[in-house]
Amino acid sequence: MYSDGDAMQGEMTSRERRTAGQPAARVLGHVVQCDGARAVIAATIGKDEATIAGTWTVGKLISINLGTTRTVGLIYAIERPQRRWEDEGGNPIMVCVELIGEVRDGDGAPIFDRGITEYPYIGALAHRIRARDLRAIYDLGGRRSVTIGQLSQDNAIDACLAVDETLSRHFAFVGTTGVGKSTAVSLLLRKTIEARPDLRVLILDPHNEFAAALPEHSVRVDTGSLDLPFWLFRLEEFVEVLYRGREPVMEEVELLRDLIASAKHLYRNSGAGVLKRGGDSGITADTPLPYRMADLVHEIDERMGQLETKNDRPYYRQLRARIEAALNDPRYRFMFSSHLIEDSIHETIGRIFRIPSGGRPVTCFEMAGLPSEVVNSVCSVLARLAFDLALWSEGRLKLLVLCEEAHRYMPADPRLGFAPTRHALSRIAKEGRKYGCYLGVVTQRPGDLDPTVLSQCSTVFAMRLANEQDQSIIRSAIADSSASTLAFLSAMGQREAIAFGDGVATTMRMKFEKLPDERLPGIKDKLGDAAPVSDGRQVDDVDLVRIVEQMRNPGKRTRTTSGVFGAGSVREVSGEEGIAAPHSRFTR
């Protein structure tokens, strides 16, 4: 940027010409106003200087030279006084900048500090920032990092992310639909796994799209291959399944609390032959012990026959009917299969959380085929297990729970959503970093997300947001010295984001690397979404018979003529396929 002429007064640092063809007459400005956070620069642009007038454009970083230090400012507004342009002579302009820090020359390389120790004086020279200073601003100071893209300010400079700080202090991706959130997340996961091979990742994937983006790293778990025993569910979670999202009958819930404890005691002490009350044995409805549904139903039948329970018989009958309905529903085979009554919790947890990983540390839990009324309960169980695993491993196991469409499970309105799921995920957000359990949040509506959870995410990637409420949420999270950066939120392009927080050196506008088409989330297994087209119309080759069969038998594995499993089928990337065992009525 700098010519080889004599040094100007107040410019004591070495000079640097950015391009060989740059004119000697540089566009320079002078500080004419400054307060504690912002400054105004006056400059003049001649009719022949339009090519280098790009120095003064919104979003650019500029440098204000103070001799031993250089104050860095971000241009957030530019104006021509009287709002007219003169073709002859010079045109004075006013440039408004936000002061974000300062660069000083160290032993060799420049050093950037976020704070301001010396404010610009009136008349101080301002110009386009040096490339060396720009690199110093985004330098992570030796922390373990990965490159995820390039700076929008200068695409020759890599956008780097501190991996450990991003994970341990949680992170969030926010942006409207279609801006590339899922693609950016899959890129970040790919880079993170390479840098942290010890990390295990559980993706709560409501759209079944991440497994295709991480084929060599992931195992796919869906309704056909999921084994999550009913006895792992706490009472609140089990009630949510039985009542299918409706308001529970409290009298039935209290009966169920005692019945489950008795069934667990009988399973543990099967030789005793007598059901003992759970309160007398230290076993409760929330104790993670196996029990048989047959014992639970048998206990209901016995109590209905007792004289002292005649007033509660309607509640027992309704409770029995709800249990039978759940047992006979084929969509719930992942909970009530006959082989799930054994104490195989270590196998279940090991399969879901990839212990051992077998070279595939990512579990994509695909929820598109899961009954909507049990999604909340299943997510609650998985989040709770993730935290407990990290807690009792004493930090040796590192787990990342990535929650896509997080506003579904942690809504801002406490009256919405499922309380146990909210509590389990909030516990990870608040306490997880102490034990090695991390949270990743992805949402298109940050305004609908629990603000407590979002405030715990110390690194935020804000992509294009058009909604004013969503923008205000992000504006409240960013540092005051970078607030004007968010003026670009509604106008950013694809794959572009504003990253701020502990995972980056300073707030930066950057563009994520472009992934190959075969690694994009949502690419269907091998065949893709494209169907043959003839004469501008889609060929009518939909197999309606197979679709109806899948609707009638969700979770059953069916194969098409092309060899692709249907929706809800058993699909594991690692090849560990299996079919849920047919369930009999009371053998569980």
Short mmCIF file of C-alpha atoms in Angstrom, two decimals, residues 392-569:
data_model
loop_
_atom_site.label_atom_id
_atom_site.label_comp_id
_atom_site.label_asym_id
_atom_site.label_seq_id
_atom_site.Cartn_x
_atom_site.Cartn_y
_atom_site.Cartn_z
CA TRP A 392 -18.18 -40.74 35.47
CA SER A 393 -15.29 -41.17 33.03
CA GLU A 394 -13.59 -38.38 35.01
CA GLY A 395 -12.84 -36.41 31.86
CA ARG A 396 -11.19 -39.24 29.91
CA LEU A 397 -14.09 -39.46 27.46
CA LYS A 398 -14.64 -36.35 25.30
CA LEU A 399 -18.16 -36.05 23.88
CA LEU A 400 -19.75 -33.47 21.60
CA VAL A 401 -23.55 -33.37 21.38
CA LEU A 402 -24.52 -31.48 18.21
CA CYS A 403 -28.14 -30.37 18.29
CA GLU A 404 -29.60 -29.49 14.88
CA GLU A 405 -32.78 -27.36 15.00
CA ALA A 406 -32.01 -26.72 18.65
CA HIS A 407 -34.99 -24.39 19.17
CA ARG A 408 -37.22 -27.49 19.01
CA TYR A 409 -35.76 -28.91 22.21
CA MET A 410 -34.75 -25.73 24.07
CA PRO A 411 -37.41 -23.13 23.22
CA ALA A 412 -37.28 -19.65 24.70
CA ASP A 413 -40.81 -20.07 26.07
CA PRO A 414 -40.56 -22.40 29.12
CA ARG A 415 -44.17 -23.47 28.55
CA LEU A 416 -43.18 -25.08 25.26
CA GLY A 417 -41.02 -28.13 24.66
CA PHE A 418 -40.28 -31.04 26.99
CA ALA A 419 -38.85 -30.05 30.38
CA PRO A 420 -36.50 -33.08 30.83
CA THR A 421 -34.94 -32.51 27.39
CA ARG A 422 -34.43 -28.84 28.14
CA HIS A 423 -32.90 -29.70 31.50
CA ALA A 424 -30.54 -32.35 30.07
CA LEU A 425 -29.21 -30.09 27.31
CA SER A 426 -29.01 -27.07 29.62
CA ARG A 427 -26.97 -29.14 32.05
CA ILE A 428 -24.44 -29.86 29.31
CA ALA A 429 -24.34 -26.16 28.42
CA LYS A 430 -23.80 -25.05 32.01
CA GLU A 431 -21.59 -27.80 33.45
CA GLY A 432 -20.43 -29.99 30.58
CA ARG A 433 -17.08 -28.29 29.92
CA LYS A 434 -15.87 -29.32 33.38
CA TYR A 435 -16.21 -33.00 32.49
CA GLY A 436 -15.49 -33.08 28.75
CA CYS A 437 -19.08 -32.98 27.47
CA TYR A 438 -19.55 -30.25 24.87
CA LEU A 439 -22.59 -28.78 23.15
CA GLY A 440 -22.99 -27.57 19.57
CA VAL A 441 -26.16 -25.65 18.71
CA VAL A 442 -27.53 -25.14 15.19
CA THR A 443 -30.67 -23.08 14.68
CA GLN A 444 -32.36 -20.86 12.12
CA ARG A 445 -34.32 -18.99 14.79
CA PRO A 446 -32.04 -17.81 17.62
CA GLY A 447 -34.92 -15.68 18.88
CA ASP A 448 -36.86 -18.89 19.66
CA LEU A 449 -33.91 -20.54 21.44
CA ASP A 450 -33.49 -20.52 25.21
CA PRO A 451 -31.26 -17.46 25.82
CA THR A 452 -29.54 -19.23 28.72
CA VAL A 453 -28.25 -21.93 26.38
CA LEU A 454 -27.17 -19.46 23.71
CA SER A 455 -25.33 -17.38 26.29
CA GLN A 456 -23.27 -20.45 27.23
CA CYS A 457 -22.01 -20.79 23.63
CA SER A 458 -18.75 -18.85 23.70
CA THR A 459 -18.13 -19.10 19.94
CA VAL A 460 -20.88 -18.05 17.53
CA PHE A 461 -21.02 -18.28 13.74
CA ALA A 462 -23.69 -15.83 12.59
CA MET A 463 -24.74 -16.38 8.99
CA ARG A 464 -27.38 -14.42 7.09
CA LEU A 465 -30.30 -13.42 9.32
CA ALA A 466 -33.20 -11.37 7.99
CA ASN A 467 -35.43 -11.34 11.07
CA GLU A 468 -34.94 -8.30 13.28
CA GLN A 469 -35.62 -10.24 16.49
CA ASP A 470 -32.98 -12.81 15.58
CA GLN A 471 -30.49 -10.06 14.76
CA SER A 472 -31.09 -8.39 18.11
CA ILE A 473 -30.32 -11.66 19.91
CA ILE A 474 -26.93 -11.90 18.19
CA ARG A 475 -26.32 -8.19 18.69
CA SER A 476 -26.71 -8.64 22.44
CA ALA A 477 -24.10 -11.44 22.42
CA ILE A 478 -21.32 -9.71 20.48
CA ALA A 479 -18.77 -7.39 22.05
CA ASP A 480 -19.58 -3.67 21.85
CA SER A 481 -16.38 -2.99 19.92
CA SER A 482 -17.62 -5.22 17.08
CA ALA A 483 -21.33 -4.38 17.12
CA SER A 484 -21.29 -2.61 13.77
CA THR A 485 -20.10 -5.84 12.13
CA LEU A 486 -23.63 -7.17 12.52
CA ALA A 487 -24.94 -4.53 10.13
CA PHE A 488 -23.95 -7.03 7.40
CA LEU A 489 -26.07 -9.90 8.75
CA SER A 490 -28.97 -9.40 6.36
CA ALA A 491 -26.75 -9.01 3.27
CA MET A 492 -24.16 -11.78 3.58
CA GLY A 493 -23.71 -14.33 0.82
CA GLN A 494 -23.73 -18.13 0.78
CA ARG A 495 -21.17 -19.81 3.10
CA GLU A 496 -20.33 -16.42 4.61
CA ALA A 497 -20.42 -15.81 8.36
CA ILE A 498 -19.41 -13.44 11.11
CA ALA A 499 -17.47 -15.45 13.70
CA PHE A 500 -16.89 -14.10 17.18
CA GLY A 501 -16.07 -15.41 20.63
CA ASP A 502 -13.37 -17.47 22.32
CA GLY A 503 -12.65 -19.66 19.30
CA VAL A 504 -11.34 -16.80 17.15
CA ALA A 505 -8.72 -14.15 17.77
CA THR A 506 -11.16 -11.33 17.11
CA THR A 507 -14.49 -10.85 15.38
CA MET A 508 -14.07 -11.73 11.72
CA ARG A 509 -16.18 -11.81 8.61
CA MET A 510 -15.18 -14.94 6.73
CA LYS A 511 -16.26 -17.38 4.05
CA PHE A 512 -16.24 -21.13 4.64
CA GLU A 513 -14.34 -23.46 2.35
CA LYS A 514 -16.37 -24.99 -0.44
CA LEU A 515 -17.02 -28.70 0.00
CA PRO A 516 -17.18 -31.15 -2.93
CA ASP A 517 -20.71 -31.96 -4.01
CA GLU A 518 -20.46 -35.55 -2.75
CA ARG A 519 -19.75 -34.28 0.80
CA LEU A 520 -22.66 -31.89 1.04
CA PRO A 521 -25.27 -32.67 3.74
CA GLY A 522 -28.53 -34.02 2.41
CA ILE A 523 -27.03 -35.85 -0.58
CA LYS A 524 -29.01 -39.07 -0.81
CA ASP A 525 -27.31 -42.42 -0.61
CA LYS A 526 -25.47 -42.79 -3.91
CA LEU A 527 -28.53 -42.11 -6.06
CA GLY A 528 -29.17 -38.54 -4.96
CA ASP A 529 -32.43 -36.65 -5.37
CA ALA A 530 -32.37 -36.30 -9.13
CA ALA A 531 -34.91 -38.33 -11.02
CA PRO A 532 -34.88 -39.02 -14.77
CA VAL A 533 -36.52 -36.22 -16.71
CA SER A 534 -38.13 -36.51 -20.15
CA ASP A 535 -39.69 -33.69 -22.19
CA GLY A 536 -39.32 -31.34 -19.23
CA ARG A 537 -41.41 -33.59 -16.97
CA GLN A 538 -40.40 -35.93 -14.17
CA VAL A 539 -40.75 -39.63 -14.98
CA ASP A 540 -43.56 -41.23 -12.98
CA ASP A 541 -41.65 -44.22 -11.52
CA VAL A 542 -42.59 -43.92 -7.83
CA ASP A 543 -43.09 -47.33 -6.19
CA LEU A 544 -46.35 -46.66 -4.40
CA VAL A 545 -46.68 -50.24 -3.18
CA ARG A 546 -43.37 -50.05 -1.34
CA ILE A 547 -44.23 -46.65 0.14
CA VAL A 548 -47.54 -47.93 1.54
CA GLU A 549 -45.75 -50.99 2.94
CA GLN A 550 -43.31 -48.72 4.75
CA MET A 551 -46.18 -46.68 6.18
CA ARG A 552 -47.80 -49.83 7.52
CA ASN A 553 -44.57 -51.35 8.85
CA PRO A 554 -42.28 -48.53 9.97
CA GLY A 555 -38.88 -49.81 11.00
CA LYS A 556 -39.13 -52.92 8.82
CA ARG A 557 -36.28 -53.29 6.36
CA THR A 558 -37.39 -53.39 2.73
CA ARG A 559 -35.26 -53.34 -0.37
CA THR A 560 -36.10 -51.74 -3.69
CA THR A 561 -35.11 -53.14 -7.06
CA SER A 562 -32.18 -50.72 -7.14
CA GLY A 563 -30.87 -52.04 -3.84
CA VAL A 564 -31.49 -48.92 -1.77
CA PHE A 565 -33.14 -49.32 1.61
CA GLY A 566 -36.42 -47.54 2.11
CA ALA A 567 -37.14 -44.87 4.67
CA GLY A 568 -37.00 -46.12 8.23
CA SER A 569 -34.91 -49.12 7.24
#
